[in-house]
Amino acid sequence: MTNIESIHARKILDSRANWTVEAEINGILGASPAGASTGTHEVPTVPAEVACDFINRKIKKAFLNHEINQKEIDRKLKFLTGKIGSNGAIATSFAVYNFLWSQNTERKSVFPYPLGNVFGGGAHGGACDMQEVLLCPKNAKTFPDAVQKMTDAYHELKKELKDIGLSVGMNDEGALTATIGFMELMDILKPIADHNGCAIGLDIAASEMYRHNKYYYKQKDQFLSEDEQIDFVNHLIKKYRLFYVEDPMNEDDFDGFSEILSKNKKTLVCGDDLTTTNTQRIHKAVKKINAMIVKPNQIGTVSQTVEAIKLCKKTRITPVMSHRSGETTDATIARMALDFESPIIKCGIADMRTAKINELLRLWDKTEKPKMAKI
Ligand code: 2PG
Ligand code: MG
């Protein structure tokens, strides 16, 4: 048993040059990420300085010399999210988790498949309406091989887009950006994904394009009704053999998700803004989705995140551990994906996003008989 001997919070910068909270407990760090396409049902944040100030004055007093026990600390943090926001809570909870991780040498050995954001748009920047075009190296036998396949496809796509004369950039998640029609992009990507053993997924982040009960596609200046959106998603799944579709419908349209799943049982129909890592919303989503994004900062603590993962597993929903569009080099979610057996981790491929992948590469290297998860 170890007690909290020191606890301190400070402001640090995230990948979008915004302030975020970093907590330090007994010298071990945890930092909060931040979303851009945040769901309405996420636990709100507070300004980083407000969270830090509260942690350094009130929480310090209350927590010092208490046992470092994840459940106990998280139970207290949960009731303080009004004061410290989900950002202050998750930074502190991550620091506790990372401290306990550093003390425990027993490790799980089943590694998640990376689901990497290769081309992007929407709220993360770029002309594309679809927020994320994702690659999952499903044929890989090892984690390093999965990373190889995904990065080979990333480099090939970048080259091909440049070769056809496009100016290629990078957005908030390190995904490639270019001014190209979505279907044209998919037609270029599909053979690249195929010969690199990657399946394609999408995060449509449909709530971001939802206005007046319709979905607005700005590239085409076109509105789709709810039924037309469902038909469009079904068409994309079929045409590009999508193995994964995240947030295809607005964040409260549980039935819309269910309709897509009913026609595409082999595809992972994944909730993110729909479920927000919240067990109450997962209960509502049972049988309507078969995969769920797990973002610890949507709910505020590691313990609540673990409850959400357990409920997913019990209800046949595949948990997909995920980064946020605003990130730091904190790699807690990589450790959590391994620890709580999330078979997939959604991450970026390039830029500071490699922090999560690199942590898993290190852990793979240090594990005696590592294996990949079954997906
Ligand atoms: C998402 C995420 C991460 P954000 O929508 O899944 O890719 O984006 O963090 O902006 O919500
Ligand atoms: Mg999403």
PDB file of N, CA and C and ligand atoms in Angstrom, residues 37 131-132 203 205 246-247 272-273 293 295 346, ligand 2:
ATOM      1  N   SER A  37     -14.982  17.531 -31.855  1.00  0.00           N
ATOM      2  CA  SER A  37     -16.358  17.124 -32.166  1.00  0.00           C
ATOM      3  C   SER A  37     -16.891  16.404 -30.924  1.00  0.00           C
ATOM      4  N   GLN A 131     -15.322  13.021 -41.175  1.00  0.00           N
ATOM      5  CA  GLN A 131     -14.297  13.435 -40.214  1.00  0.00           C
ATOM      6  C   GLN A 131     -13.034  12.565 -40.300  1.00  0.00           C
ATOM      7  N   GLU A 132     -13.236  11.234 -40.428  1.00  0.00           N
ATOM      8  CA  GLU A 132     -12.068  10.349 -40.412  1.00  0.00           C
ATOM      9  C   GLU A 132     -12.246   9.163 -41.346  1.00  0.00           C
ATOM     10  N   ASP A 203     -15.183   7.397 -39.495  1.00  0.00           N
ATOM     11  CA  ASP A 203     -15.923   8.094 -38.435  1.00  0.00           C
ATOM     12  C   ASP A 203     -16.647   9.239 -39.127  1.00  0.00           C
ATOM     13  N   ALA A 205     -18.980  11.069 -37.811  1.00  0.00           N
ATOM     14  CA  ALA A 205     -19.263  12.155 -36.847  1.00  0.00           C
ATOM     15  C   ALA A 205     -20.507  12.929 -37.284  1.00  0.00           C
ATOM     16  N   GLU A 246     -18.332   4.577 -37.592  1.00  0.00           N
ATOM     17  CA  GLU A 246     -18.574   5.243 -36.295  1.00  0.00           C
ATOM     18  C   GLU A 246     -19.518   6.431 -36.491  1.00  0.00           C
ATOM     19  N   ASP A 247     -20.395   6.615 -35.549  1.00  0.00           N
ATOM     20  CA  ASP A 247     -21.358   7.728 -35.553  1.00  0.00           C
ATOM     21  C   ASP A 247     -21.924   8.022 -36.951  1.00  0.00           C
ATOM     22  N   ASP A 272     -20.133   6.747 -30.639  1.00  0.00           N
ATOM     23  CA  ASP A 272     -19.148   7.597 -29.948  1.00  0.00           C
ATOM     24  C   ASP A 272     -19.928   8.722 -29.267  1.00  0.00           C
ATOM     25  N   ASP A 273     -20.347   9.736 -30.042  1.00  0.00           N
ATOM     26  CA  ASP A 273     -21.210  10.778 -29.470  1.00  0.00           C
ATOM     27  C   ASP A 273     -22.518  10.155 -28.968  1.00  0.00           C
ATOM     28  N   ILE A 293     -16.925   3.451 -28.964  1.00  0.00           N
ATOM     29  CA  ILE A 293     -15.707   4.201 -28.666  1.00  0.00           C
ATOM     30  C   ILE A 293     -15.603   4.396 -27.155  1.00  0.00           C
ATOM     31  N   LYS A 295     -13.679   6.666 -24.560  1.00  0.00           N
ATOM     32  CA  LYS A 295     -12.821   7.841 -24.349  1.00  0.00           C
ATOM     33  C   LYS A 295     -12.931   8.208 -22.877  1.00  0.00           C
ATOM     34  N   LYS A 346      -8.248   3.213 -31.388  1.00  0.00           N
ATOM     35  CA  LYS A 346      -8.295   4.229 -32.450  1.00  0.00           C
ATOM     36  C   LYS A 346      -7.259   5.297 -32.129  1.00  0.00           C
TER      37      LYS A 346
HETATM   38 MG    MG B   2     -15.964   9.863 -33.228  1.00  0.00          MG
END
